[in-house]
Amino acid sequence: MARKKEIQLQEELRNQEQWDDFLSKKGLGMIDVYQAWAGPCTAVNGMLRRIKNELGDDLLRFASAEADNIEALERYRGKCQPTFLFMAGGELVHVIRGANAPLINKAIPELLKAEHSVLEDGSERKVITDPIFDQEDKETEAEEEEEKEEEEEAGPQKEVTVAIIKPDAVQAGHVEDIIQRVKDAGFEILAQEERTLTEEEAREFYSHKADEEFFDELVAFMASGPSHVLVLSKGDEAGAEVIDEWRKIIGPFDSSVAKEEAPDSLRAQYGTDKSMNALHGSDSHEMATRELAFFFPNFQIPKAEAKPAQKRLQRTLALIRPDALKNHKDEILAKIQEAGFTVALQKEMQLTKDQATEFYKEHEGQDYFEQLIESMTCGPLLALGLAREDAVERWREMLGPKEVPAAQEEAPDSLRAQFAVEGVSVNPLHGSDSVENAEKEVQFFFPMQQTLAVVKPDAQEHKDAIIARIQEAGFNIAFQKETSLTEELAQQLYTEHEGKEFYGDLVEHMTSGPSLFMVLSVEDAVERFRSLMGPTDPEVAKEQCPDSLRAQFASDMLKNALHGSSNPDHAHEKIKAIFGDIEFNPDGTVKGMEPELDMATQPSAEGEEGEKEGEAEGGEQPAEEGEKKEEEEAKPEEEGEKPEAEAPATEEQKEEAPEGGDEPKPEEGGNEGAQEETSAEQESEAKDENEQKEAGENEGSEQAEGNEGEKESPEEGGTAEGEAAAEPAKEESGEEKPEGGEAEAETAPAEGGGEGEGEKAAEEEKPAEEAEQKEGEKAEEKPAEAPAE
């Protein structure tokens, strides 16, 4: 009686016809695939009977199938692990391996519900391929690819030609001389023999010349004595033009013509006429093959040395999701290194819901989508750019199946199986599924970025070595310019440090010689270059980052070899100040023509440094009040950015805090000396102010109109952005001053003195053009606008 119930529970499928009939019926079928010698898995029958009774659904059917006699199950033969295939509409919708009762108990109701939805509501059936076959197919493809590569490595055959030293040259004793000439020309003699042709052999060999009037004479000549036959090749590479080169060396067919047209050829030197021309050479690849078979029928042409196949170096994106990062970060990174991956890019970050939705937008609408987004945003994740040969395929192999239960059953050594977090249904790791998607995903987490890099005057002797290190680190030097900074441009570059005690020494150092300015493009360029530079203090750099550029090329905190932007906004602003308005292609290269440094348009918030340089010729013009306002406006703007950039400060960044991420803090007093020197210089130069005013009369009106508009720009910028940003900057450093602070106060007497003398001189002269002169004076007191270029 029990046997009867068991039969009713499971249909027995023993051939292809029964298999096809079972699949043709509506509903969900669970099939136990077994080997004839092992028999079906009876351990789950009790559970299946219970499920059948509880659900009472006619669409649910069970069967057992003998793989040995069913063609459709050919790939399942020889596999002794219990395998349960879930079929619907004649297609595979799920696979469970092993007698895993909890998985089966969970899967049946879910799959049955989905099939009802397909049949009743017209939903799309989710069809799969067996994951184990996907893996086998990949392995087969890899093996085929490997065989193909081995064939390519074996390389094609060398090109060969047949050369014959004819009876006349042999009889004259020229064989050794000709062979030496052959070797001197770089040919390799692969085979050689001396042979006397019969007339029949000669006719056969020259059958292609049977219609020539000299044919009989040629046959008689070739059979008149021994010939020396050579098989020649040249070089180890395939495709060497051996045939053409040999025919060029032997010269024209007629020796008399050869003596005139190619006197150095072998036929010119050893031949007599058309028939007795000393040498023969194959005239085509086909003829060379035929002649080789004629003289050396068993000769095997050697293989040419092929260049090693280029290894397919790839990169792929790996994501360690928040739960796994919290619990298994070090173990996962160790596995990655053991597998031979290079971590080329690395970033720990917290995704917003919008970012996660954008990244996984292709999965939107799936049942698991909300869980996936929640898992990706519940904490910080680690994004990695991994590089190695076949990185995409290798990383996905290491990950294993997407579903954690399947990974634990089918690939227990996979990363998703080993590092699954208990209670979390989403797998712990992400990997790109193709080379194309890998590039897109890497760009999503590591967008192309530019940063400003400066090789300072103290490191000019190491410039080439520094450039080499930068390029080795993967940076693209999109733009570069070597120039000696003027004081004004140096002040503009370091406007955020104005008022700090090391500011004067810093400006003096940066104007002491030429500097190399570079725009570097790469993913996450700012952070990566700062990491490559190392800490500001070379001594700290030598201890903490001995391979960094500052550890190797810097002298002290002032002469620390390099400058790098502290954040993307700072980089953009300074690149514009140094190089002008330039745009970049998606790959980081510069669009259009390279702008000249001295033609660059300066940002309005930074001040009109260009005309200052033009008027003062190298910086002799004293600093004016308008210029101070511009620098103060730029200062809070940049200092306002600094706290945001330094918020997650590392130990390395804390050491760089005095410079805001870039410059050192030398001994106290440096700024005071520089400012006193500036005051004295201003007092001296103020005496020439009247002359400068006269020189500017022709432009006075135009400048006044332009500068009245310019005067309002720094004030507006200061209220809109500078004041908002100045507050955190003041809190961070006691040395920072608000607008009109210490730095301006110290230089104010010099500015006031120069201004007073100029006005007094103007009043004494009182010319008829007084109004026009005053207009020019006002123009010079305001920040001058750079002339259009």
PDB file of N, CA and C in Angstrom, residues 189-222:
ATOM      1  N   ILE A 189      70.659  29.183 -43.884  1.00  0.00           N
ATOM      2  CA  ILE A 189      70.574  27.986 -44.751  1.00  0.00           C
ATOM      3  C   ILE A 189      69.961  26.860 -43.926  1.00  0.00           C
ATOM      4  N   LEU A 190      68.704  26.532 -44.235  1.00  0.00           N
ATOM      5  CA  LEU A 190      67.990  25.506 -43.477  1.00  0.00           C
ATOM      6  C   LEU A 190      68.318  24.097 -43.967  1.00  0.00           C
ATOM      7  N   ALA A 191      68.641  23.956 -45.240  1.00  0.00           N
ATOM      8  CA  ALA A 191      69.001  22.641 -45.816  1.00  0.00           C
ATOM      9  C   ALA A 191      69.810  22.877 -47.084  1.00  0.00           C
ATOM     10  N   GLN A 192      70.667  21.930 -47.436  1.00  0.00           N
ATOM     11  CA  GLN A 192      71.434  22.039 -48.684  1.00  0.00           C
ATOM     12  C   GLN A 192      71.920  20.652 -49.114  1.00  0.00           C
ATOM     13  N   GLU A 193      72.066  20.488 -50.419  1.00  0.00           N
ATOM     14  CA  GLU A 193      72.622  19.249 -50.961  1.00  0.00           C
ATOM     15  C   GLU A 193      73.137  19.505 -52.383  1.00  0.00           C
ATOM     16  N   GLU A 194      74.116  18.713 -52.771  1.00  0.00           N
ATOM     17  CA  GLU A 194      74.598  18.765 -54.147  1.00  0.00           C
ATOM     18  C   GLU A 194      73.901  17.663 -54.922  1.00  0.00           C
ATOM     19  N   ARG A 195      73.377  18.006 -56.109  1.00  0.00           N
ATOM     20  CA  ARG A 195      72.565  17.035 -56.828  1.00  0.00           C
ATOM     21  C   ARG A 195      72.686  17.273 -58.344  1.00  0.00           C
ATOM     22  N   THR A 196      72.804  16.167 -59.085  1.00  0.00           N
ATOM     23  CA  THR A 196      72.857  16.240 -60.551  1.00  0.00           C
ATOM     24  C   THR A 196      71.501  15.811 -61.096  1.00  0.00           C
ATOM     25  N   LEU A 197      70.849  16.743 -61.811  1.00  0.00           N
ATOM     26  CA  LEU A 197      69.519  16.466 -62.347  1.00  0.00           C
ATOM     27  C   LEU A 197      69.614  15.652 -63.631  1.00  0.00           C
ATOM     28  N   THR A 198      68.679  14.730 -63.836  1.00  0.00           N
ATOM     29  CA  THR A 198      68.526  14.075 -65.138  1.00  0.00           C
ATOM     30  C   THR A 198      67.757  15.028 -66.031  1.00  0.00           C
ATOM     31  N   GLU A 199      67.756  14.749 -67.340  1.00  0.00           N
ATOM     32  CA  GLU A 199      67.005  15.610 -68.253  1.00  0.00           C
ATOM     33  C   GLU A 199      65.510  15.591 -67.922  1.00  0.00           C
ATOM     34  N   GLU A 200      65.031  14.402 -67.535  1.00  0.00           N
ATOM     35  CA  GLU A 200      63.611  14.282 -67.193  1.00  0.00           C
ATOM     36  C   GLU A 200      63.281  15.151 -65.975  1.00  0.00           C
ATOM     37  N   GLU A 201      64.153  15.114 -64.962  1.00  0.00           N
ATOM     38  CA  GLU A 201      63.944  15.934 -63.760  1.00  0.00           C
ATOM     39  C   GLU A 201      64.033  17.418 -64.107  1.00  0.00           C
ATOM     40  N   ALA A 202      65.005  17.761 -64.979  1.00  0.00           N
ATOM     41  CA  ALA A 202      65.148  19.165 -65.357  1.00  0.00           C
ATOM     42  C   ALA A 202      63.905  19.656 -66.088  1.00  0.00           C
ATOM     43  N   ARG A 203      63.342  18.815 -67.003  1.00  0.00           N
ATOM     44  CA  ARG A 203      62.127  19.199 -67.711  1.00  0.00           C
ATOM     45  C   ARG A 203      60.948  19.409 -66.727  1.00  0.00           C
ATOM     46  N   GLU A 204      60.881  18.483 -65.784  1.00  0.00           N
ATOM     47  CA  GLU A 204      59.793  18.607 -64.806  1.00  0.00           C
ATOM     48  C   GLU A 204      59.968  19.857 -63.957  1.00  0.00           C
ATOM     49  N   PHE A 205      61.189  20.107 -63.532  1.00  0.00           N
ATOM     50  CA  PHE A 205      61.437  21.269 -62.653  1.00  0.00           C
ATOM     51  C   PHE A 205      61.130  22.578 -63.376  1.00  0.00           C
ATOM     52  N   TYR A 206      61.500  22.662 -64.671  1.00  0.00           N
ATOM     53  CA  TYR A 206      61.281  23.899 -65.421  1.00  0.00           C
ATOM     54  C   TYR A 206      60.070  23.782 -66.356  1.00  0.00           C
ATOM     55  N   SER A 207      59.125  22.960 -66.021  1.00  0.00           N
ATOM     56  CA  SER A 207      57.949  22.754 -66.890  1.00  0.00           C
ATOM     57  C   SER A 207      57.192  24.055 -67.136  1.00  0.00           C
ATOM     58  N   HIS A 208      57.254  24.987 -66.222  1.00  0.00           N
ATOM     59  CA  HIS A 208      56.534  26.255 -66.378  1.00  0.00           C
ATOM     60  C   HIS A 208      57.187  27.151 -67.433  1.00  0.00           C
ATOM     61  N   LYS A 209      58.390  26.750 -67.900  1.00  0.00           N
ATOM     62  CA  LYS A 209      59.071  27.512 -68.950  1.00  0.00           C
ATOM     63  C   LYS A 209      59.091  26.727 -70.272  1.00  0.00           C
ATOM     64  N   ALA A 210      58.243  25.734 -70.389  1.00  0.00           N
ATOM     65  CA  ALA A 210      58.259  24.850 -71.568  1.00  0.00           C
ATOM     66  C   ALA A 210      58.007  25.604 -72.870  1.00  0.00           C
ATOM     67  N   ASP A 211      57.320  26.728 -72.839  1.00  0.00           N
ATOM     68  CA  ASP A 211      57.002  27.471 -74.058  1.00  0.00           C
ATOM     69  C   ASP A 211      58.109  28.441 -74.464  1.00  0.00           C
ATOM     70  N   GLU A 212      59.113  28.588 -73.603  1.00  0.00           N
ATOM     71  CA  GLU A 212      60.203  29.496 -73.934  1.00  0.00           C
ATOM     72  C   GLU A 212      61.113  28.872 -74.999  1.00  0.00           C
ATOM     73  N   GLU A 213      61.670  29.703 -75.887  1.00  0.00           N
ATOM     74  CA  GLU A 213      62.507  29.189 -76.977  1.00  0.00           C
ATOM     75  C   GLU A 213      63.837  28.610 -76.496  1.00  0.00           C
ATOM     76  N   PHE A 214      64.236  29.035 -75.283  1.00  0.00           N
ATOM     77  CA  PHE A 214      65.499  28.524 -74.734  1.00  0.00           C
ATOM     78  C   PHE A 214      65.290  27.301 -73.834  1.00  0.00           C
ATOM     79  N   PHE A 215      64.065  26.737 -73.797  1.00  0.00           N
ATOM     80  CA  PHE A 215      63.742  25.667 -72.841  1.00  0.00           C
ATOM     81  C   PHE A 215      64.664  24.462 -73.012  1.00  0.00           C
ATOM     82  N   ASP A 216      64.839  23.988 -74.235  1.00  0.00           N
ATOM     83  CA  ASP A 216      65.675  22.792 -74.455  1.00  0.00           C
ATOM     84  C   ASP A 216      67.118  23.057 -74.039  1.00  0.00           C
ATOM     85  N   GLU A 217      67.605  24.234 -74.376  1.00  0.00           N
ATOM     86  CA  GLU A 217      68.969  24.599 -73.994  1.00  0.00           C
ATOM     87  C   GLU A 217      69.109  24.635 -72.472  1.00  0.00           C
ATOM     88  N   LEU A 218      68.075  25.165 -71.770  1.00  0.00           N
ATOM     89  CA  LEU A 218      68.092  25.252 -70.303  1.00  0.00           C
ATOM     90  C   LEU A 218      68.103  23.859 -69.682  1.00  0.00           C
ATOM     91  N   VAL A 219      67.272  22.951 -70.228  1.00  0.00           N
ATOM     92  CA  VAL A 219      67.214  21.579 -69.701  1.00  0.00           C
ATOM     93  C   VAL A 219      68.571  20.899 -69.853  1.00  0.00           C
ATOM     94  N   ALA A 220      69.152  21.017 -71.051  1.00  0.00           N
ATOM     95  CA  ALA A 220      70.453  20.397 -71.291  1.00  0.00           C
ATOM     96  C   ALA A 220      71.511  20.960 -70.351  1.00  0.00           C
ATOM     97  N   PHE A 221      71.457  22.282 -70.129  1.00  0.00           N
ATOM     98  CA  PHE A 221      72.433  22.917 -69.239  1.00  0.00           C
ATOM     99  C   PHE A 221      72.283  22.425 -67.803  1.00  0.00           C
ATOM    100  N   MET A 222      71.038  22.347 -67.271  1.00  0.00           N
ATOM    101  CA  MET A 222      70.814  21.947 -65.881  1.00  0.00           C
ATOM    102  C   MET A 222      71.175  20.478 -65.657  1.00  0.00           C
TER     103      MET A 222
END
